[in-house]
PDB file of C-alpha atoms in Angstrom:
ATOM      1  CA  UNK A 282       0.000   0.000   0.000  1.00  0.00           C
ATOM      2  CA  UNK A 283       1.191   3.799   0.159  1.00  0.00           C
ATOM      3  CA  UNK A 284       3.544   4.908   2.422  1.00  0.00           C
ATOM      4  CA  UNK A 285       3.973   8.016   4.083  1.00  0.00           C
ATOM      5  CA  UNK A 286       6.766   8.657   6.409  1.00  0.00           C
ATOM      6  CA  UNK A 287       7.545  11.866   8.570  1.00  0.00           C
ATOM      7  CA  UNK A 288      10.747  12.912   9.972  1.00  0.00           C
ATOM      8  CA  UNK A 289      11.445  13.894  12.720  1.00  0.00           C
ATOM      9  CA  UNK A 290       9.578  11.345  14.528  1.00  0.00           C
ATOM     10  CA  UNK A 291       9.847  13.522  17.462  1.00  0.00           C
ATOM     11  CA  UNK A 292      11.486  16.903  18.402  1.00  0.00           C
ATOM     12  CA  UNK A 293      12.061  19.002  21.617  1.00  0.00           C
ATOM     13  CA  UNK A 294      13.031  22.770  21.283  1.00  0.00           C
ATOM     14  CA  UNK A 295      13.246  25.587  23.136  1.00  0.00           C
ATOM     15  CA  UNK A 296      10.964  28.195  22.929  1.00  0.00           C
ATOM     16  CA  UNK A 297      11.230  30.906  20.055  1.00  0.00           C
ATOM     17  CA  UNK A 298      13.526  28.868  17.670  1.00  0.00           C
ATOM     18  CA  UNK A 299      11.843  26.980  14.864  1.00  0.00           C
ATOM     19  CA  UNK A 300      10.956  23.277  13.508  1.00  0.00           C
ATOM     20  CA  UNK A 301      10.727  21.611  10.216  1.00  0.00           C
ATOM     21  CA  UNK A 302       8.434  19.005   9.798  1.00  0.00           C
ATOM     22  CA  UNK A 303       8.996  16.859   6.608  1.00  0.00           C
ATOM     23  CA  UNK A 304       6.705  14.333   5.055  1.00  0.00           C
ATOM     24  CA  UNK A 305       7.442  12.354   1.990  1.00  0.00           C
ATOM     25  CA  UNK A 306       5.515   9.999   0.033  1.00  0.00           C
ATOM     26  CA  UNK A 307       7.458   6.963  -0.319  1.00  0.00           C
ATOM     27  CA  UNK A 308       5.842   5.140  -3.540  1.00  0.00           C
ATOM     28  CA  UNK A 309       3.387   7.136  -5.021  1.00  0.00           C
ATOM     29  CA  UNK A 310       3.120  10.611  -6.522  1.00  0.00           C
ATOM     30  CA  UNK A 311       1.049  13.291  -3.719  1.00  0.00           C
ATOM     31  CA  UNK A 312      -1.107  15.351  -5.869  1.00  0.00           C
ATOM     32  CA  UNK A 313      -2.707  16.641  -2.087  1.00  0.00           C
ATOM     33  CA  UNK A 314      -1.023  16.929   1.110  1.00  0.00           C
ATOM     34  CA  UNK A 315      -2.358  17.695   4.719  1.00  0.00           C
ATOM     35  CA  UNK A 316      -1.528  18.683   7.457  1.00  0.00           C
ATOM     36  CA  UNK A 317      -3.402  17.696  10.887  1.00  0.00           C
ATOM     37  CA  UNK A 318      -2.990  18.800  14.805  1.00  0.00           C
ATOM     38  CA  UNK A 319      -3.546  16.188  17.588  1.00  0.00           C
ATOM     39  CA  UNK A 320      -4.374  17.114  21.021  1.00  0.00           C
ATOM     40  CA  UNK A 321      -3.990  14.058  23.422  1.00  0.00           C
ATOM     41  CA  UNK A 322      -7.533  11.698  22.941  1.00  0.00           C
ATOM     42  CA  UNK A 323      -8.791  14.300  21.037  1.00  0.00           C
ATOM     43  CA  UNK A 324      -9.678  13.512  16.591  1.00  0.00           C
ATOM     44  CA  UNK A 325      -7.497  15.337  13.915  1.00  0.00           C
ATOM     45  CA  UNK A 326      -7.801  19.105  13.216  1.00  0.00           C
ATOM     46  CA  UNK A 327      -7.024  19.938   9.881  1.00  0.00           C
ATOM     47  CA  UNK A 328      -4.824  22.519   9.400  1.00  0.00           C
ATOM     48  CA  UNK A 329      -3.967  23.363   6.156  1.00  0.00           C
ATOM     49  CA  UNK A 330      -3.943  21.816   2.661  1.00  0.00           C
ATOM     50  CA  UNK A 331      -1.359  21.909   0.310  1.00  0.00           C
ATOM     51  CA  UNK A 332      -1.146  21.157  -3.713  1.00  0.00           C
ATOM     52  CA  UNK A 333       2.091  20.692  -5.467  1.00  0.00           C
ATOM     53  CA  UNK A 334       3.234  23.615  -7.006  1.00  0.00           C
ATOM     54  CA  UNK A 335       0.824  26.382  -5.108  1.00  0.00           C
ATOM     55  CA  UNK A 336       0.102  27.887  -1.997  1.00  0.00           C
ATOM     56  CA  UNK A 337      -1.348  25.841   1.070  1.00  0.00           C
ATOM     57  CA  UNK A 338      -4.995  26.699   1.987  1.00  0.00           C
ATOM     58  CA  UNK A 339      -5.419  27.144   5.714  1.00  0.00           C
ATOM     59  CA  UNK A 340      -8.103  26.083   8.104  1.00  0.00           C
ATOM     60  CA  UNK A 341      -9.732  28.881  10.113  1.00  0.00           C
ATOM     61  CA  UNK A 342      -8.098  30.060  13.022  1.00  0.00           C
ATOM     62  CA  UNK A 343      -4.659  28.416  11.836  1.00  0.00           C
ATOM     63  CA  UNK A 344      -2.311  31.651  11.330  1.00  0.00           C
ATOM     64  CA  UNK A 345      -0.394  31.229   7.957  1.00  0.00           C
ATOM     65  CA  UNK A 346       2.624  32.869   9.230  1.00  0.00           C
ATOM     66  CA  UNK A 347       2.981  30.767  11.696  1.00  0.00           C
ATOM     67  CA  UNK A 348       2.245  27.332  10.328  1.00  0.00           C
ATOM     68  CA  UNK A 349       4.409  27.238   6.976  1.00  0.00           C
ATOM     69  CA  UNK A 350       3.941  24.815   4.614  1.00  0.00           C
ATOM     70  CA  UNK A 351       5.756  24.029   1.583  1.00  0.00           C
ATOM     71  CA  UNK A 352       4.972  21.397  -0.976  1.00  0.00           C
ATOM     72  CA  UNK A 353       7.669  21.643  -3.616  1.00  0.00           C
ATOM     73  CA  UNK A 354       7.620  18.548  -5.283  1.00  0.00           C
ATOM     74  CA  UNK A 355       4.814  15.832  -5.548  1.00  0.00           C
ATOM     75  CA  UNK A 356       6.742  13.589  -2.981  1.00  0.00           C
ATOM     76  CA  UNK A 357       7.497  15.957  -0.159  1.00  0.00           C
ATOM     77  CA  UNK A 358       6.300  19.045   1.927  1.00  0.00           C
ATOM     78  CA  UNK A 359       7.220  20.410   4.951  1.00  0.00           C
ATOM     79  CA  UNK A 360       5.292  22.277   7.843  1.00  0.00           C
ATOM     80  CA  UNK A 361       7.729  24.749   9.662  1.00  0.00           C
ATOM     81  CA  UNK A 362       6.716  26.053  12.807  1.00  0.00           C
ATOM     82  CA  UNK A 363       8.028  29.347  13.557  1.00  0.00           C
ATOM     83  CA  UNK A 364       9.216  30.917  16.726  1.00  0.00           C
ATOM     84  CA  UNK A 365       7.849  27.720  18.321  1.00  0.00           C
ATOM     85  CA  UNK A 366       5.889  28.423  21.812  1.00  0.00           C
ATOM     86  CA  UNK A 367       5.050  25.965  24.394  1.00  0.00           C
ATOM     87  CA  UNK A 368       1.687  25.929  23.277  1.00  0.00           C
ATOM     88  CA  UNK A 369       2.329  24.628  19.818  1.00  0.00           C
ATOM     89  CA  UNK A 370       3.518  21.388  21.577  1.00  0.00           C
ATOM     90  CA  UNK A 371       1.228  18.664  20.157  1.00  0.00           C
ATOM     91  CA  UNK A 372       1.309  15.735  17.643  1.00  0.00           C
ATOM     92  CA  UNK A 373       1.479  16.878  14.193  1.00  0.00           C
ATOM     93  CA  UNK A 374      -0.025  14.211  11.164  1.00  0.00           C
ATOM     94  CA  UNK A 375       0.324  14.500   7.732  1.00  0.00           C
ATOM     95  CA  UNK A 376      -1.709  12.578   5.047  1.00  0.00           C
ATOM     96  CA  UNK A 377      -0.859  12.578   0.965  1.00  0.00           C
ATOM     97  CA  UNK A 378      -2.992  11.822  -1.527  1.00  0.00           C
ATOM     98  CA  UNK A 379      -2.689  10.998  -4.866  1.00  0.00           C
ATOM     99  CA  UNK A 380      -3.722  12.030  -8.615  1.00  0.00           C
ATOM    100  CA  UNK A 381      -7.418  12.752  -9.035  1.00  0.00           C
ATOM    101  CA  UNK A 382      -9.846   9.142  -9.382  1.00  0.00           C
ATOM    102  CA  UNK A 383     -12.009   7.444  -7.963  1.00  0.00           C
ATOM    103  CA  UNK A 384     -10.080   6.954  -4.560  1.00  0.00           C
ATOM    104  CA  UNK A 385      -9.966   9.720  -2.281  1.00  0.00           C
ATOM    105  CA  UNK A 386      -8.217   7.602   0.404  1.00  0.00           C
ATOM    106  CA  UNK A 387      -5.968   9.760   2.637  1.00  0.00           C
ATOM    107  CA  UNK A 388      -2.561   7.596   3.456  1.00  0.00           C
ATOM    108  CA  UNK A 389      -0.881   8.925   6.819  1.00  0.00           C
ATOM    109  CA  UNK A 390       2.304   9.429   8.300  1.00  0.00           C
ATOM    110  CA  UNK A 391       3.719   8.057  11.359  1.00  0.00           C
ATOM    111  CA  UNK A 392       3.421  11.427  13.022  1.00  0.00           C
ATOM    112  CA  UNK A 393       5.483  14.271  14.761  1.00  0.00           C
ATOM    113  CA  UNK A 394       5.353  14.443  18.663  1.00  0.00           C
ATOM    114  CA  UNK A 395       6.576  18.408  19.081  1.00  0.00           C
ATOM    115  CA  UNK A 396       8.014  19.601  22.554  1.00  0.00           C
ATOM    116  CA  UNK A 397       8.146  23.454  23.095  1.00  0.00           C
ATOM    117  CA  UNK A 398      10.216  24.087  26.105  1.00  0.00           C
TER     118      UNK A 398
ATOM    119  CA  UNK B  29     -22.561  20.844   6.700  1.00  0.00           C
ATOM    120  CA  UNK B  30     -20.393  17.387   6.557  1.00  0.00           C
ATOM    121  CA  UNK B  31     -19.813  16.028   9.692  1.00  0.00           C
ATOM    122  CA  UNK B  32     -19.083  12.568  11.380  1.00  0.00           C
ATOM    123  CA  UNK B  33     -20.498  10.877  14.628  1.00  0.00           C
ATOM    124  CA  UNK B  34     -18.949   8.717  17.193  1.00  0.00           C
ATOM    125  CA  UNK B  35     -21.153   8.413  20.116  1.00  0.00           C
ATOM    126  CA  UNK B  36     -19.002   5.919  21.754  1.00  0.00           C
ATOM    127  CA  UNK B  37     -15.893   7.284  23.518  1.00  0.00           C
ATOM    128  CA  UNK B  38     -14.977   3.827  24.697  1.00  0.00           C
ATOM    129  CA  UNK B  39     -16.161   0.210  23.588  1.00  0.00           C
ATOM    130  CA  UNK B  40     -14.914  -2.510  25.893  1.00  0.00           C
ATOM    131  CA  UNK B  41     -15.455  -6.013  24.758  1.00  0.00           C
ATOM    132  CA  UNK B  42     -14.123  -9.708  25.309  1.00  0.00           C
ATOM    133  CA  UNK B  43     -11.229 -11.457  23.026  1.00  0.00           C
ATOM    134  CA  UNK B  44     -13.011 -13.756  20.957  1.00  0.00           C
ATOM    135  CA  UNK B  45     -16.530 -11.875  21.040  1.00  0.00           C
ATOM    136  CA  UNK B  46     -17.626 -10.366  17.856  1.00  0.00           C
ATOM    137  CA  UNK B  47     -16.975  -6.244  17.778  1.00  0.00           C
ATOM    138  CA  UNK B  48     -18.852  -2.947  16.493  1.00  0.00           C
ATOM    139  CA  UNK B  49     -17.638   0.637  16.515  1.00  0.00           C
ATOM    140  CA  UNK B  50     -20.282   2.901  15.582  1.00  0.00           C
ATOM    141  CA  UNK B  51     -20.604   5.909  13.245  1.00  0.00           C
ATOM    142  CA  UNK B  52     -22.709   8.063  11.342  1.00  0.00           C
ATOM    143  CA  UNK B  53     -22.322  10.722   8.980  1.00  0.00           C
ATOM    144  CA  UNK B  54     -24.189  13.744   7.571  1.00  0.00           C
ATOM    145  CA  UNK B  55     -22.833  14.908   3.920  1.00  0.00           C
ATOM    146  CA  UNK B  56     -23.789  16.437   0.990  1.00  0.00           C
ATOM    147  CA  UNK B  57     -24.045  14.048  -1.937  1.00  0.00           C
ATOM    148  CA  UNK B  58     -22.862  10.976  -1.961  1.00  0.00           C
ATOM    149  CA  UNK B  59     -20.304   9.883   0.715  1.00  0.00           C
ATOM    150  CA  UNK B  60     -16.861   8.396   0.468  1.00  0.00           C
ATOM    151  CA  UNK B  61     -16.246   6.927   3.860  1.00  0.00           C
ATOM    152  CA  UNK B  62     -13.364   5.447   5.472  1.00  0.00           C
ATOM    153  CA  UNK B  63     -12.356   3.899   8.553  1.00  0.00           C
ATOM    154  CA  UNK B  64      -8.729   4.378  10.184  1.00  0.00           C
ATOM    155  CA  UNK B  65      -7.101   3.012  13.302  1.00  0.00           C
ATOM    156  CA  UNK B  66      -4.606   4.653  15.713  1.00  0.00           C
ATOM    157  CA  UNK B  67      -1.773   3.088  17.863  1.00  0.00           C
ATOM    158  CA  UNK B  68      -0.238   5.179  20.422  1.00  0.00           C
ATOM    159  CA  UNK B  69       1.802   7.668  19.195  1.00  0.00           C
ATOM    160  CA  UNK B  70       1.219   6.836  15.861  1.00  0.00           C
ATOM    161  CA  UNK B  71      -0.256   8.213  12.666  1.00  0.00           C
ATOM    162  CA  UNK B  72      -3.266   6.717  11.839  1.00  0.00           C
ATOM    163  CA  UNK B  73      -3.577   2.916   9.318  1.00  0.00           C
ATOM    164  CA  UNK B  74      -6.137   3.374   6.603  1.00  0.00           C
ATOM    165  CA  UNK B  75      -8.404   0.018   7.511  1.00  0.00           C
ATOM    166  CA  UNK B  76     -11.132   0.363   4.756  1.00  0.00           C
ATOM    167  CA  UNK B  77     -13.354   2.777   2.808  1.00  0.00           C
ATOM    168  CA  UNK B  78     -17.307   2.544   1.003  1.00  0.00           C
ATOM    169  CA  UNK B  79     -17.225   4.632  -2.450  1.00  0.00           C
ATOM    170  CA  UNK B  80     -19.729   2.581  -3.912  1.00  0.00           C
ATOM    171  CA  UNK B  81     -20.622  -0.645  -4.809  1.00  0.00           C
ATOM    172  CA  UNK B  82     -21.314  -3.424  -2.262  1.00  0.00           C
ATOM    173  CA  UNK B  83     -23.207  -2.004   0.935  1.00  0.00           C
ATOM    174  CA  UNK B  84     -20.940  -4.574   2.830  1.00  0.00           C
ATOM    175  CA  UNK B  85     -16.945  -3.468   2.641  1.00  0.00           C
ATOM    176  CA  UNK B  86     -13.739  -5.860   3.669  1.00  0.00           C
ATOM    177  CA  UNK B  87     -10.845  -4.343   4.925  1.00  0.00           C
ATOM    178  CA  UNK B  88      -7.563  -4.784   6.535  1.00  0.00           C
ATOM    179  CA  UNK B  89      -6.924  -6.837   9.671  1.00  0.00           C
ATOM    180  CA  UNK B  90     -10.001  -9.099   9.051  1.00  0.00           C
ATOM    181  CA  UNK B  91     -12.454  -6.029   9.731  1.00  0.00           C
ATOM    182  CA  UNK B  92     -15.660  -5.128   7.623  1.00  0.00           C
ATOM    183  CA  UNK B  93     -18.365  -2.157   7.896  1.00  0.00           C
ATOM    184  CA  UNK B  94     -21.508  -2.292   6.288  1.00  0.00           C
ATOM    185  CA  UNK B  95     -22.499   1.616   4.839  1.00  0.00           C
ATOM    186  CA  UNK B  96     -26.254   1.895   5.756  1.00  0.00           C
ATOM    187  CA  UNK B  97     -27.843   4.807   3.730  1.00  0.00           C
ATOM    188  CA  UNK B  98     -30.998   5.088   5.183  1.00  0.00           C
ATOM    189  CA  UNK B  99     -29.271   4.816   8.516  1.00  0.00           C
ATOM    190  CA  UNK B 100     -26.549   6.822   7.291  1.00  0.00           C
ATOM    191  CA  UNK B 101     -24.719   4.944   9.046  1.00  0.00           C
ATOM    192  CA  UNK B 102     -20.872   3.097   8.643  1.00  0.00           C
ATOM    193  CA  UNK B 103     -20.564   0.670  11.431  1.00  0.00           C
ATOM    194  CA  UNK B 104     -17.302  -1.053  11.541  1.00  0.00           C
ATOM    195  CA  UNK B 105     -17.325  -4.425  12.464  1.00  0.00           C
ATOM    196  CA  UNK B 106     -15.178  -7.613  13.290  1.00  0.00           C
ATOM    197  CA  UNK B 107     -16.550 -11.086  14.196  1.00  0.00           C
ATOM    198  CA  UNK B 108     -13.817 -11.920  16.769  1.00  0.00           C
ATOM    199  CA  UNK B 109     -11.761  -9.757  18.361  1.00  0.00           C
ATOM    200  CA  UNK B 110      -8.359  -9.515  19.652  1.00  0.00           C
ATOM    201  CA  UNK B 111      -6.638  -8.205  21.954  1.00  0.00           C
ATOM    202  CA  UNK B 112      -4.120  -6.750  19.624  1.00  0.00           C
ATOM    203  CA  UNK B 113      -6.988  -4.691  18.123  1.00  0.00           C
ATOM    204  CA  UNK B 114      -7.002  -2.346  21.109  1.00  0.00           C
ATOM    205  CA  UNK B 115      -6.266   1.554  19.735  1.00  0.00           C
ATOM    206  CA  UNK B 116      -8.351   4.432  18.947  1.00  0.00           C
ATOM    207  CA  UNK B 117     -10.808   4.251  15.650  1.00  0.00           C
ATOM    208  CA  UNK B 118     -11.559   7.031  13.765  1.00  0.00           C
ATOM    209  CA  UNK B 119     -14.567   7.268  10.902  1.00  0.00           C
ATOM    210  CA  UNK B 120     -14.259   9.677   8.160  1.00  0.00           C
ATOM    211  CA  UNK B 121     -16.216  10.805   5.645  1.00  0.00           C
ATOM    212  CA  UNK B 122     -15.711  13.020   2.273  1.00  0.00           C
ATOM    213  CA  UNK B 123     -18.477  14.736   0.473  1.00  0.00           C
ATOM    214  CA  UNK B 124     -18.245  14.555  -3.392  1.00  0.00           C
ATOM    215  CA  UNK B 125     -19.453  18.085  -3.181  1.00  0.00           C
ATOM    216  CA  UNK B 126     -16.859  19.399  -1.513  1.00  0.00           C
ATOM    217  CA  UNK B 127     -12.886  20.340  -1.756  1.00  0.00           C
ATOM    218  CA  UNK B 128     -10.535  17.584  -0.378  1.00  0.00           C
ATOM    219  CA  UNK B 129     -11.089  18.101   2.755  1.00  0.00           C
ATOM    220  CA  UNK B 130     -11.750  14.660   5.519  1.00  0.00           C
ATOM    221  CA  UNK B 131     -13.952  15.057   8.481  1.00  0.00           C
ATOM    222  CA  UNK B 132     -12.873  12.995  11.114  1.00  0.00           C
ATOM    223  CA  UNK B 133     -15.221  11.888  14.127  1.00  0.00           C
ATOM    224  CA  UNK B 134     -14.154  12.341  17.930  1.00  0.00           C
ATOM    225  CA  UNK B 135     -12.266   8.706  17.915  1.00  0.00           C
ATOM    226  CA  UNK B 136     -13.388   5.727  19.578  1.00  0.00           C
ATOM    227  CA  UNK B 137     -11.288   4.053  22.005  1.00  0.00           C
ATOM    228  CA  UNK B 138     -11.709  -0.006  21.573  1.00  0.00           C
ATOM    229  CA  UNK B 139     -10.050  -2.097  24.411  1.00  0.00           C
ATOM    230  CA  UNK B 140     -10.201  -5.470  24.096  1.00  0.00           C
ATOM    231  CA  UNK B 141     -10.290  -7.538  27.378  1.00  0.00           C
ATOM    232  CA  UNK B 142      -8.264 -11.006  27.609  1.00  0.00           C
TER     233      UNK B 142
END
């Protein structure tokens, strides 16, 4: 099936400095990316979606400046938080999809657990 | 509005016994629908999905989930459970009228008693 890996797997920073987040489609060509917050027992909150080649289209209430996102190629984009704050400390998901059909199944990566000291 | 339903937080059941992990939707159009399954601190495994076709849908790990329109409902099911099914199951749904975006439910927590 699809793979989606994420790296860092998991990341501890101080407060203020920033984090890149990348996530790569191993074997298939992501048309679609996303990008998903994770409170602790708490569902997915999408944050932002991102097609190859243009700008990311963010949720409400998710500040752009913040929350970059870059999807360069139609294997990998990043999420960079900037000036991290102990408050952006959460699990961050990303999902690819591929080339328009008829499945619209999202694949996921393994996740990012983020630390803001 | 698109929107998914979990209205179990936690389903306990016995190894062996048969399992259900309820859902319903509300979308625009016709649904695509899939079920996922979280370990802890893990992304989330794609388990199955209803796009059409067959009310009755076979998925990974020996689960199924029957898409009930009437009901509009997505059940997932599995006729013996394990213990190594225990994790946190989320229903999604995407509306054919909409952009690409998922809607997740709240997550069900399964634990699955030896």
């Amino acid at each position: 099936g699809a793979v989606v890996s994420q790296h860092p797997s998991r990341v501890i920073c101080k407060s203020g400095t920033s984090v890149k987040i990348e996530c790569r489609s191993l074997d298939f060509q992501a048309t679609t990316m996303f990008w998903y917050r994770q409170f602790p027992k708490q569902s997915l909150m999408l944050m932002a979606t991102s097609n190859e080649g243009s700008k990311a289209t963010y949720e409400q209430g998710v500040e752009k400046d913040k929350f970059l996102i870059n999807h360069a190629s139609l294997t990998l984009s990043t999420l960079t938080v900037t000036s991290a704050h102990p408050e952006d400390s959460s699990f961050y998901i990303c999902s690819a999809r591929g080339a328009s059909g008829s499945d619209r199944t999202q694949y996921f990566g393994p996740g990012t657990r983020l630390l803001v000291l | 509005a698109q929107s998914v339903a979990q209205p179990e937080d936690q389903v306990n059941v016995a190894e062996g016994n048969p399992l259900t992990v309820k859902c319903t939707y509300s979308v625009s159009g016709n649904p695509y629908l899939f079920w996922y399954v979280q370990y802890p601190n893990r992304g989330l495994q794609f388990l199955l999905k209803y796009i059409t076709g067959d009310n009755l849908v076979k998925g990974s790990y020996g689960f199924e989930a029957e898409f009930n329109k009437s009901q509009t409902s997505f059940h997932l099911k599995k006729p013996s459970a394990l213990v190594s099914d225990s994790a946190l199951y989320f229903c999604a749904v995407r509306g054919t009228t909409t952009g690409n975006q998922f809607y997740f439910g709240t997550g069900t927590s399964l634990t699955v008693i030896p």
